[in-house]
């Protein structure tokens, strides 16, 4: 075998390898390559943004996870055994050609809490080890991925969703794409859905650059503010109309949970 033929053979083999990798990425790294890229514990901190697959920084993508109870209320806590609607949305600049993602839900002990159902047409379930991951089944023209998720049994503890997403230019390679990863934490509660509806309050102004006020309260309440990753940034007790100082908060989205006796409600608040 001459040297020229050998070089051509090596070049062809390498090209086929690259093509297979990129084709695999387009259908989801979990399903065709067997890689978990959510950044969750056990994923070796790999993500679509850091593994080299979509890390060029294009499109400035952001990713957000919304969880809704059966009545359509957005929540930051779950009732054991209840089924919730999950929407993962990827926002990006400069009109990318398509979107993709991968997500897993874990308890605090790092075991899976992945009871998925009614996954969207652009989603597939992939088992990697003892965990069921959700990911795109092909480059998605839609930037939203919807599924239902059933919370674990009582006493399981809190759940964290780990997810990584990308916005791509559709050129057949990972060049010129952008990736992002994040996480969202849900807290276990035993408060019934009926009691959640009974607590009605007003929170204003929203968005705000400095203070928010909670009205329509005539007894003592507990309130907690968490960021989208589930990290508590403020908590206190109060009585009657309450004003909360947000001047030292970073700009962005927060979740305000108000509890009165066995009643609970969560509001989204935006700090400008």
PDB file of C-alpha atoms in Angstrom:
ATOM      1  CA  UNK A   1       0.000   0.000   0.000  1.00  0.00           C
ATOM      2  CA  UNK A   2       1.610   3.288  -1.123  1.00  0.00           C
ATOM      3  CA  UNK A   3       1.802   6.391   1.029  1.00  0.00           C
ATOM      4  CA  UNK A   4      -0.623   8.432  -1.090  1.00  0.00           C
ATOM      5  CA  UNK A   5      -3.295   5.739  -0.873  1.00  0.00           C
ATOM      6  CA  UNK A   6      -2.731   5.445   2.880  1.00  0.00           C
ATOM      7  CA  UNK A   7      -3.155   9.195   3.382  1.00  0.00           C
ATOM      8  CA  UNK A   8      -6.360   9.188   1.313  1.00  0.00           C
ATOM      9  CA  UNK A   9      -7.714   6.291   3.343  1.00  0.00           C
ATOM     10  CA  UNK A  10      -6.940   8.080   6.609  1.00  0.00           C
ATOM     11  CA  UNK A  11      -8.571  11.274   5.326  1.00  0.00           C
ATOM     12  CA  UNK A  12     -11.714   9.420   4.218  1.00  0.00           C
ATOM     13  CA  UNK A  13     -11.941   7.566   7.534  1.00  0.00           C
ATOM     14  CA  UNK A  14     -11.564  10.795   9.489  1.00  0.00           C
ATOM     15  CA  UNK A  15     -14.199  12.525   7.344  1.00  0.00           C
ATOM     16  CA  UNK A  16     -16.629   9.675   7.928  1.00  0.00           C
ATOM     17  CA  UNK A  17     -15.971   9.862  11.669  1.00  0.00           C
ATOM     18  CA  UNK A  18     -16.657  13.612  11.729  1.00  0.00           C
ATOM     19  CA  UNK A  19     -19.812  13.137   9.651  1.00  0.00           C
ATOM     20  CA  UNK A  20     -21.122  10.445  12.002  1.00  0.00           C
ATOM     21  CA  UNK A  21     -20.468  12.647  15.048  1.00  0.00           C
ATOM     22  CA  UNK A  22     -22.288  15.632  13.537  1.00  0.00           C
ATOM     23  CA  UNK A  23     -25.201  13.468  12.392  1.00  0.00           C
ATOM     24  CA  UNK A  24     -25.366  12.045  15.906  1.00  0.00           C
ATOM     25  CA  UNK A  25     -25.463  15.499  17.412  1.00  0.00           C
ATOM     26  CA  UNK A  26     -28.364  16.495  15.176  1.00  0.00           C
ATOM     27  CA  UNK A  27     -30.481  13.667  16.571  1.00  0.00           C
ATOM     28  CA  UNK A  28     -29.345  14.099  20.190  1.00  0.00           C
ATOM     29  CA  UNK A  29     -26.058  13.141  21.769  1.00  0.00           C
ATOM     30  CA  UNK A  30     -27.708  10.768  24.209  1.00  0.00           C
ATOM     31  CA  UNK A  31     -29.526   8.628  21.655  1.00  0.00           C
ATOM     32  CA  UNK A  32     -26.757   8.202  19.097  1.00  0.00           C
ATOM     33  CA  UNK A  33     -23.533   8.816  20.995  1.00  0.00           C
ATOM     34  CA  UNK A  34     -24.594   7.841  24.518  1.00  0.00           C
ATOM     35  CA  UNK A  35     -23.438  11.065  26.143  1.00  0.00           C
ATOM     36  CA  UNK A  36     -25.146  12.898  29.012  1.00  0.00           C
ATOM     37  CA  UNK A  37     -24.523  16.634  28.663  1.00  0.00           C
ATOM     38  CA  UNK A  38     -26.815  18.320  31.182  1.00  0.00           C
ATOM     39  CA  UNK A  39     -24.148  19.328  33.689  1.00  0.00           C
ATOM     40  CA  UNK A  40     -25.856  17.206  36.349  1.00  0.00           C
ATOM     41  CA  UNK A  41     -23.857  15.290  38.970  1.00  0.00           C
ATOM     42  CA  UNK A  42     -22.591  12.162  37.267  1.00  0.00           C
ATOM     43  CA  UNK A  43     -22.409  13.844  33.853  1.00  0.00           C
ATOM     44  CA  UNK A  44     -18.777  14.854  34.492  1.00  0.00           C
ATOM     45  CA  UNK A  45     -19.925  18.484  34.308  1.00  0.00           C
ATOM     46  CA  UNK A  46     -20.217  18.189  30.532  1.00  0.00           C
ATOM     47  CA  UNK A  47     -22.788  20.292  28.697  1.00  0.00           C
ATOM     48  CA  UNK A  48     -23.621  21.259  25.131  1.00  0.00           C
ATOM     49  CA  UNK A  49     -21.971  24.590  25.885  1.00  0.00           C
ATOM     50  CA  UNK A  50     -18.714  23.259  27.345  1.00  0.00           C
ATOM     51  CA  UNK A  51     -18.058  19.968  25.573  1.00  0.00           C
ATOM     52  CA  UNK A  52     -17.020  21.557  22.296  1.00  0.00           C
ATOM     53  CA  UNK A  53     -20.135  20.527  20.380  1.00  0.00           C
ATOM     54  CA  UNK A  54     -21.921  23.911  20.300  1.00  0.00           C
ATOM     55  CA  UNK A  55     -19.596  26.223  22.165  1.00  0.00           C
ATOM     56  CA  UNK A  56     -18.649  28.945  19.691  1.00  0.00           C
ATOM     57  CA  UNK A  57     -20.791  31.514  21.522  1.00  0.00           C
ATOM     58  CA  UNK A  58     -23.058  32.395  18.593  1.00  0.00           C
ATOM     59  CA  UNK A  59     -26.716  33.497  18.970  1.00  0.00           C
ATOM     60  CA  UNK A  60     -26.305  34.342  22.701  1.00  0.00           C
ATOM     61  CA  UNK A  61     -28.862  31.690  23.720  1.00  0.00           C
ATOM     62  CA  UNK A  62     -30.661  31.612  27.071  1.00  0.00           C
ATOM     63  CA  UNK A  63     -32.781  28.804  28.475  1.00  0.00           C
ATOM     64  CA  UNK A  64     -35.719  28.875  30.878  1.00  0.00           C
ATOM     65  CA  UNK A  65     -37.797  26.136  32.518  1.00  0.00           C
ATOM     66  CA  UNK A  66     -41.426  26.722  33.555  1.00  0.00           C
ATOM     67  CA  UNK A  67     -43.446  24.286  35.693  1.00  0.00           C
ATOM     68  CA  UNK A  68     -47.253  24.504  35.848  1.00  0.00           C
ATOM     69  CA  UNK A  69     -49.729  22.677  38.084  1.00  0.00           C
ATOM     70  CA  UNK A  70     -52.926  21.088  36.654  1.00  0.00           C
ATOM     71  CA  UNK A  71     -54.746  24.441  36.971  1.00  0.00           C
ATOM     72  CA  UNK A  72     -52.110  26.286  34.940  1.00  0.00           C
ATOM     73  CA  UNK A  73     -50.464  28.033  37.897  1.00  0.00           C
ATOM     74  CA  UNK A  74     -46.693  28.412  37.696  1.00  0.00           C
ATOM     75  CA  UNK A  75     -45.038  26.766  40.699  1.00  0.00           C
ATOM     76  CA  UNK A  76     -41.681  26.408  42.422  1.00  0.00           C
ATOM     77  CA  UNK A  77     -42.784  23.563  44.682  1.00  0.00           C
ATOM     78  CA  UNK A  78     -44.480  20.241  44.014  1.00  0.00           C
ATOM     79  CA  UNK A  79     -47.065  18.051  45.691  1.00  0.00           C
ATOM     80  CA  UNK A  80     -45.872  14.400  45.790  1.00  0.00           C
ATOM     81  CA  UNK A  81     -47.519  12.270  43.119  1.00  0.00           C
ATOM     82  CA  UNK A  82     -48.986  15.273  41.269  1.00  0.00           C
ATOM     83  CA  UNK A  83     -48.442  15.605  37.499  1.00  0.00           C
ATOM     84  CA  UNK A  84     -47.098  18.917  36.154  1.00  0.00           C
ATOM     85  CA  UNK A  85     -46.688  20.511  32.729  1.00  0.00           C
ATOM     86  CA  UNK A  86     -43.074  21.333  31.897  1.00  0.00           C
ATOM     87  CA  UNK A  87     -41.976  23.814  29.226  1.00  0.00           C
ATOM     88  CA  UNK A  88     -38.315  24.317  28.376  1.00  0.00           C
ATOM     89  CA  UNK A  89     -37.796  27.381  26.167  1.00  0.00           C
ATOM     90  CA  UNK A  90     -34.623  28.419  24.357  1.00  0.00           C
ATOM     91  CA  UNK A  91     -34.380  32.109  23.413  1.00  0.00           C
ATOM     92  CA  UNK A  92     -31.689  33.344  21.059  1.00  0.00           C
ATOM     93  CA  UNK A  93     -30.634  36.316  18.965  1.00  0.00           C
ATOM     94  CA  UNK A  94     -30.051  36.527  15.203  1.00  0.00           C
ATOM     95  CA  UNK A  95     -32.631  33.931  14.135  1.00  0.00           C
ATOM     96  CA  UNK A  96     -30.931  30.516  14.486  1.00  0.00           C
ATOM     97  CA  UNK A  97     -31.918  27.724  12.114  1.00  0.00           C
ATOM     98  CA  UNK A  98     -32.882  25.240  14.850  1.00  0.00           C
ATOM     99  CA  UNK A  99     -32.759  24.380  18.557  1.00  0.00           C
ATOM    100  CA  UNK A 100     -31.874  21.376  20.705  1.00  0.00           C
ATOM    101  CA  UNK A 101     -31.651  20.402  24.368  1.00  0.00           C
ATOM    102  CA  UNK A 102     -31.056  17.654  26.932  1.00  0.00           C
ATOM    103  CA  UNK A 103     -32.567  17.467  30.445  1.00  0.00           C
ATOM    104  CA  UNK A 104     -32.702  15.227  33.502  1.00  0.00           C
ATOM    105  CA  UNK A 105     -34.371  15.550  36.932  1.00  0.00           C
ATOM    106  CA  UNK A 106     -32.595  14.331  40.094  1.00  0.00           C
ATOM    107  CA  UNK A 107     -33.353  14.096  43.794  1.00  0.00           C
ATOM    108  CA  UNK A 108     -30.849  15.484  46.281  1.00  0.00           C
ATOM    109  CA  UNK A 109     -29.261  12.029  46.603  1.00  0.00           C
ATOM    110  CA  UNK A 110     -28.644  12.155  42.812  1.00  0.00           C
ATOM    111  CA  UNK A 111     -31.128   9.398  41.984  1.00  0.00           C
ATOM    112  CA  UNK A 112     -33.419  10.006  39.033  1.00  0.00           C
ATOM    113  CA  UNK A 113     -36.868  11.600  39.352  1.00  0.00           C
ATOM    114  CA  UNK A 114     -37.727  11.165  35.685  1.00  0.00           C
ATOM    115  CA  UNK A 115     -41.348  10.071  35.414  1.00  0.00           C
ATOM    116  CA  UNK A 116     -41.927  11.728  32.016  1.00  0.00           C
ATOM    117  CA  UNK A 117     -45.134  11.383  29.991  1.00  0.00           C
ATOM    118  CA  UNK A 118     -46.807  12.963  26.964  1.00  0.00           C
ATOM    119  CA  UNK A 119     -43.499  14.195  25.602  1.00  0.00           C
ATOM    120  CA  UNK A 120     -43.683  16.595  22.652  1.00  0.00           C
ATOM    121  CA  UNK A 121     -43.257  15.595  19.019  1.00  0.00           C
ATOM    122  CA  UNK A 122     -39.751  17.081  19.006  1.00  0.00           C
ATOM    123  CA  UNK A 123     -38.627  15.161  22.132  1.00  0.00           C
ATOM    124  CA  UNK A 124     -37.354  11.650  22.794  1.00  0.00           C
ATOM    125  CA  UNK A 125     -36.647   9.770  26.031  1.00  0.00           C
ATOM    126  CA  UNK A 126     -33.164   8.250  26.259  1.00  0.00           C
ATOM    127  CA  UNK A 127     -31.999   5.929  29.027  1.00  0.00           C
ATOM    128  CA  UNK A 128     -28.393   6.481  30.041  1.00  0.00           C
ATOM    129  CA  UNK A 129     -27.404   4.342  33.013  1.00  0.00           C
ATOM    130  CA  UNK A 130     -30.162   4.498  35.618  1.00  0.00           C
ATOM    131  CA  UNK A 131     -31.532   7.814  34.359  1.00  0.00           C
ATOM    132  CA  UNK A 132     -34.072   8.734  31.673  1.00  0.00           C
ATOM    133  CA  UNK A 133     -33.021  11.884  29.856  1.00  0.00           C
ATOM    134  CA  UNK A 134     -35.148  14.029  27.577  1.00  0.00           C
ATOM    135  CA  UNK A 135     -33.576  15.458  24.436  1.00  0.00           C
ATOM    136  CA  UNK A 136     -34.482  16.656  20.937  1.00  0.00           C
ATOM    137  CA  UNK A 137     -35.026  13.902  18.378  1.00  0.00           C
ATOM    138  CA  UNK A 138     -33.864  16.100  15.473  1.00  0.00           C
ATOM    139  CA  UNK A 139     -32.997  19.782  15.020  1.00  0.00           C
ATOM    140  CA  UNK A 140     -36.163  21.520  16.191  1.00  0.00           C
ATOM    141  CA  UNK A 141     -37.681  24.464  14.346  1.00  0.00           C
ATOM    142  CA  UNK A 142     -39.546  25.271  17.563  1.00  0.00           C
ATOM    143  CA  UNK A 143     -37.674  26.785  20.491  1.00  0.00           C
ATOM    144  CA  UNK A 144     -40.102  25.192  22.994  1.00  0.00           C
ATOM    145  CA  UNK A 145     -40.020  21.626  24.314  1.00  0.00           C
ATOM    146  CA  UNK A 146     -43.050  20.437  26.306  1.00  0.00           C
ATOM    147  CA  UNK A 147     -43.653  17.373  28.457  1.00  0.00           C
ATOM    148  CA  UNK A 148     -45.513  16.206  31.542  1.00  0.00           C
ATOM    149  CA  UNK A 149     -43.660  15.184  34.697  1.00  0.00           C
ATOM    150  CA  UNK A 150     -45.032  13.301  37.694  1.00  0.00           C
ATOM    151  CA  UNK A 151     -43.514  14.235  41.044  1.00  0.00           C
ATOM    152  CA  UNK A 152     -41.992  11.498  43.252  1.00  0.00           C
ATOM    153  CA  UNK A 153     -43.682  10.028  46.309  1.00  0.00           C
ATOM    154  CA  UNK A 154     -43.955  11.875  49.618  1.00  0.00           C
ATOM    155  CA  UNK A 155     -40.708  12.091  51.563  1.00  0.00           C
ATOM    156  CA  UNK A 156     -38.471  11.893  48.488  1.00  0.00           C
ATOM    157  CA  UNK A 157     -37.233  15.438  49.015  1.00  0.00           C
ATOM    158  CA  UNK A 158     -36.526  18.262  46.600  1.00  0.00           C
ATOM    159  CA  UNK A 159     -35.918  17.834  42.861  1.00  0.00           C
ATOM    160  CA  UNK A 160     -33.464  19.669  40.606  1.00  0.00           C
ATOM    161  CA  UNK A 161     -33.865  19.805  36.823  1.00  0.00           C
ATOM    162  CA  UNK A 162     -30.539  20.032  34.992  1.00  0.00           C
ATOM    163  CA  UNK A 163     -30.635  21.055  31.344  1.00  0.00           C
ATOM    164  CA  UNK A 164     -28.443  22.151  28.493  1.00  0.00           C
ATOM    165  CA  UNK A 165     -29.649  23.732  25.247  1.00  0.00           C
ATOM    166  CA  UNK A 166     -28.300  25.023  21.966  1.00  0.00           C
ATOM    167  CA  UNK A 167     -29.155  27.292  19.067  1.00  0.00           C
ATOM    168  CA  UNK A 168     -27.628  26.199  15.755  1.00  0.00           C
ATOM    169  CA  UNK A 169     -27.066  27.593  12.272  1.00  0.00           C
ATOM    170  CA  UNK A 170     -27.771  24.303  10.480  1.00  0.00           C
ATOM    171  CA  UNK A 171     -24.519  24.231   8.514  1.00  0.00           C
ATOM    172  CA  UNK A 172     -23.950  20.532   9.243  1.00  0.00           C
ATOM    173  CA  UNK A 173     -21.226  21.110  11.814  1.00  0.00           C
ATOM    174  CA  UNK A 174     -20.917  22.529  15.319  1.00  0.00           C
ATOM    175  CA  UNK A 175     -19.158  25.670  14.107  1.00  0.00           C
ATOM    176  CA  UNK A 176     -21.051  28.905  14.494  1.00  0.00           C
ATOM    177  CA  UNK A 177     -23.493  27.508  17.107  1.00  0.00           C
ATOM    178  CA  UNK A 178     -24.218  28.569  20.678  1.00  0.00           C
ATOM    179  CA  UNK A 179     -24.891  26.549  23.827  1.00  0.00           C
ATOM    180  CA  UNK A 180     -26.144  27.293  27.327  1.00  0.00           C
ATOM    181  CA  UNK A 181     -26.902  25.294  30.459  1.00  0.00           C
ATOM    182  CA  UNK A 182     -28.824  25.923  33.669  1.00  0.00           C
ATOM    183  CA  UNK A 183     -30.823  24.232  36.426  1.00  0.00           C
ATOM    184  CA  UNK A 184     -34.139  24.698  38.221  1.00  0.00           C
ATOM    185  CA  UNK A 185     -35.088  23.446  41.694  1.00  0.00           C
ATOM    186  CA  UNK A 186     -38.534  22.367  42.904  1.00  0.00           C
ATOM    187  CA  UNK A 187     -39.259  22.015  46.614  1.00  0.00           C
ATOM    188  CA  UNK A 188     -41.416  19.244  48.044  1.00  0.00           C
ATOM    189  CA  UNK A 189     -44.566  20.383  49.838  1.00  0.00           C
ATOM    190  CA  UNK A 190     -47.584  18.586  51.263  1.00  0.00           C
ATOM    191  CA  UNK A 191     -49.882  21.578  50.774  1.00  0.00           C
ATOM    192  CA  UNK A 192     -53.015  20.535  48.922  1.00  0.00           C
ATOM    193  CA  UNK A 193     -53.981  22.100  45.603  1.00  0.00           C
ATOM    194  CA  UNK A 194     -57.270  23.298  47.100  1.00  0.00           C
ATOM    195  CA  UNK A 195     -55.481  25.262  49.835  1.00  0.00           C
ATOM    196  CA  UNK A 196     -53.085  26.779  47.345  1.00  0.00           C
ATOM    197  CA  UNK A 197     -56.067  28.393  45.594  1.00  0.00           C
ATOM    198  CA  UNK A 198     -57.422  29.874  48.833  1.00  0.00           C
ATOM    199  CA  UNK A 199     -54.570  32.354  49.348  1.00  0.00           C
ATOM    200  CA  UNK A 200     -55.082  35.413  47.144  1.00  0.00           C
ATOM    201  CA  UNK A 201     -52.625  38.303  47.367  1.00  0.00           C
ATOM    202  CA  UNK A 202     -51.434  41.208  45.234  1.00  0.00           C
ATOM    203  CA  UNK A 203     -47.753  41.861  44.580  1.00  0.00           C
ATOM    204  CA  UNK A 204     -46.731  45.199  43.015  1.00  0.00           C
ATOM    205  CA  UNK A 205     -44.992  46.841  41.244  1.00  0.00           C
ATOM    206  CA  UNK A 206     -43.797  44.008  39.044  1.00  0.00           C
ATOM    207  CA  UNK A 207     -41.307  44.400  37.380  1.00  0.00           C
ATOM    208  CA  UNK A 208     -39.518  46.608  39.901  1.00  0.00           C
ATOM    209  CA  UNK A 209     -36.114  48.190  40.315  1.00  0.00           C
ATOM    210  CA  UNK A 210     -36.225  48.622  44.096  1.00  0.00           C
ATOM    211  CA  UNK A 211     -39.183  47.448  46.237  1.00  0.00           C
ATOM    212  CA  UNK A 212     -42.209  45.165  45.976  1.00  0.00           C
ATOM    213  CA  UNK A 213     -45.280  45.315  48.197  1.00  0.00           C
ATOM    214  CA  UNK A 214     -47.513  42.398  49.223  1.00  0.00           C
ATOM    215  CA  UNK A 215     -51.106  43.425  49.993  1.00  0.00           C
ATOM    216  CA  UNK A 216     -54.398  41.769  50.998  1.00  0.00           C
ATOM    217  CA  UNK A 217     -52.859  40.108  54.046  1.00  0.00           C
ATOM    218  CA  UNK A 218     -54.561  40.271  57.431  1.00  0.00           C
ATOM    219  CA  UNK A 219     -52.491  37.768  59.377  1.00  0.00           C
ATOM    220  CA  UNK A 220     -48.908  36.580  59.776  1.00  0.00           C
ATOM    221  CA  UNK A 221     -47.253  35.055  56.706  1.00  0.00           C
ATOM    222  CA  UNK A 222     -43.898  33.542  55.817  1.00  0.00           C
ATOM    223  CA  UNK A 223     -42.315  34.506  52.531  1.00  0.00           C
ATOM    224  CA  UNK A 224     -39.316  33.146  50.640  1.00  0.00           C
ATOM    225  CA  UNK A 225     -37.622  34.438  47.499  1.00  0.00           C
ATOM    226  CA  UNK A 226     -35.558  32.059  45.369  1.00  0.00           C
ATOM    227  CA  UNK A 227     -33.684  32.494  42.095  1.00  0.00           C
ATOM    228  CA  UNK A 228     -34.331  30.262  39.021  1.00  0.00           C
ATOM    229  CA  UNK A 229     -31.762  27.746  40.296  1.00  0.00           C
ATOM    230  CA  UNK A 230     -33.727  27.322  43.530  1.00  0.00           C
ATOM    231  CA  UNK A 231     -31.212  29.191  45.679  1.00  0.00           C
ATOM    232  CA  UNK A 232     -32.869  31.067  48.557  1.00  0.00           C
ATOM    233  CA  UNK A 233     -31.982  34.775  48.467  1.00  0.00           C
ATOM    234  CA  UNK A 234     -34.414  36.134  51.071  1.00  0.00           C
ATOM    235  CA  UNK A 235     -36.858  34.838  53.687  1.00  0.00           C
ATOM    236  CA  UNK A 236     -38.796  36.358  56.573  1.00  0.00           C
ATOM    237  CA  UNK A 237     -42.064  36.553  58.520  1.00  0.00           C
ATOM    238  CA  UNK A 238     -44.437  39.477  58.256  1.00  0.00           C
ATOM    239  CA  UNK A 239     -47.892  40.732  59.254  1.00  0.00           C
ATOM    240  CA  UNK A 240     -50.254  42.775  57.104  1.00  0.00           C
ATOM    241  CA  UNK A 241     -49.069  44.795  54.114  1.00  0.00           C
ATOM    242  CA  UNK A 242     -45.387  43.994  53.532  1.00  0.00           C
ATOM    243  CA  UNK A 243     -42.671  45.821  51.589  1.00  0.00           C
ATOM    244  CA  UNK A 244     -39.569  43.891  50.472  1.00  0.00           C
ATOM    245  CA  UNK A 245     -36.320  45.608  49.482  1.00  0.00           C
ATOM    246  CA  UNK A 246     -34.845  44.224  46.235  1.00  0.00           C
ATOM    247  CA  UNK A 247     -32.279  46.936  45.601  1.00  0.00           C
ATOM    248  CA  UNK A 248     -29.336  44.610  46.269  1.00  0.00           C
ATOM    249  CA  UNK A 249     -30.720  41.820  44.048  1.00  0.00           C
ATOM    250  CA  UNK A 250     -29.191  41.118  40.645  1.00  0.00           C
ATOM    251  CA  UNK A 251     -31.319  41.879  37.613  1.00  0.00           C
ATOM    252  CA  UNK A 252     -33.502  38.965  36.535  1.00  0.00           C
ATOM    253  CA  UNK A 253     -36.310  36.579  37.431  1.00  0.00           C
ATOM    254  CA  UNK A 254     -37.138  35.458  40.988  1.00  0.00           C
ATOM    255  CA  UNK A 255     -39.911  33.409  42.606  1.00  0.00           C
ATOM    256  CA  UNK A 256     -41.753  34.741  45.660  1.00  0.00           C
ATOM    257  CA  UNK A 257     -43.465  32.043  47.736  1.00  0.00           C
ATOM    258  CA  UNK A 258     -45.962  33.198  50.382  1.00  0.00           C
ATOM    259  CA  UNK A 259     -47.210  30.773  53.038  1.00  0.00           C
ATOM    260  CA  UNK A 260     -50.029  31.378  55.511  1.00  0.00           C
ATOM    261  CA  UNK A 261     -50.852  28.429  57.784  1.00  0.00           C
ATOM    262  CA  UNK A 262     -51.318  25.539  55.316  1.00  0.00           C
ATOM    263  CA  UNK A 263     -51.954  27.820  52.318  1.00  0.00           C
ATOM    264  CA  UNK A 264     -49.274  28.536  49.734  1.00  0.00           C
ATOM    265  CA  UNK A 265     -48.891  30.646  46.594  1.00  0.00           C
ATOM    266  CA  UNK A 266     -45.945  31.428  44.307  1.00  0.00           C
ATOM    267  CA  UNK A 267     -45.496  34.573  42.216  1.00  0.00           C
ATOM    268  CA  UNK A 268     -42.905  35.412  39.560  1.00  0.00           C
ATOM    269  CA  UNK A 269     -41.180  38.726  40.160  1.00  0.00           C
ATOM    270  CA  UNK A 270     -38.770  40.564  37.887  1.00  0.00           C
ATOM    271  CA  UNK A 271     -35.959  42.791  39.139  1.00  0.00           C
ATOM    272  CA  UNK A 272     -35.022  45.471  36.577  1.00  0.00           C
TER     273      UNK A 272
END
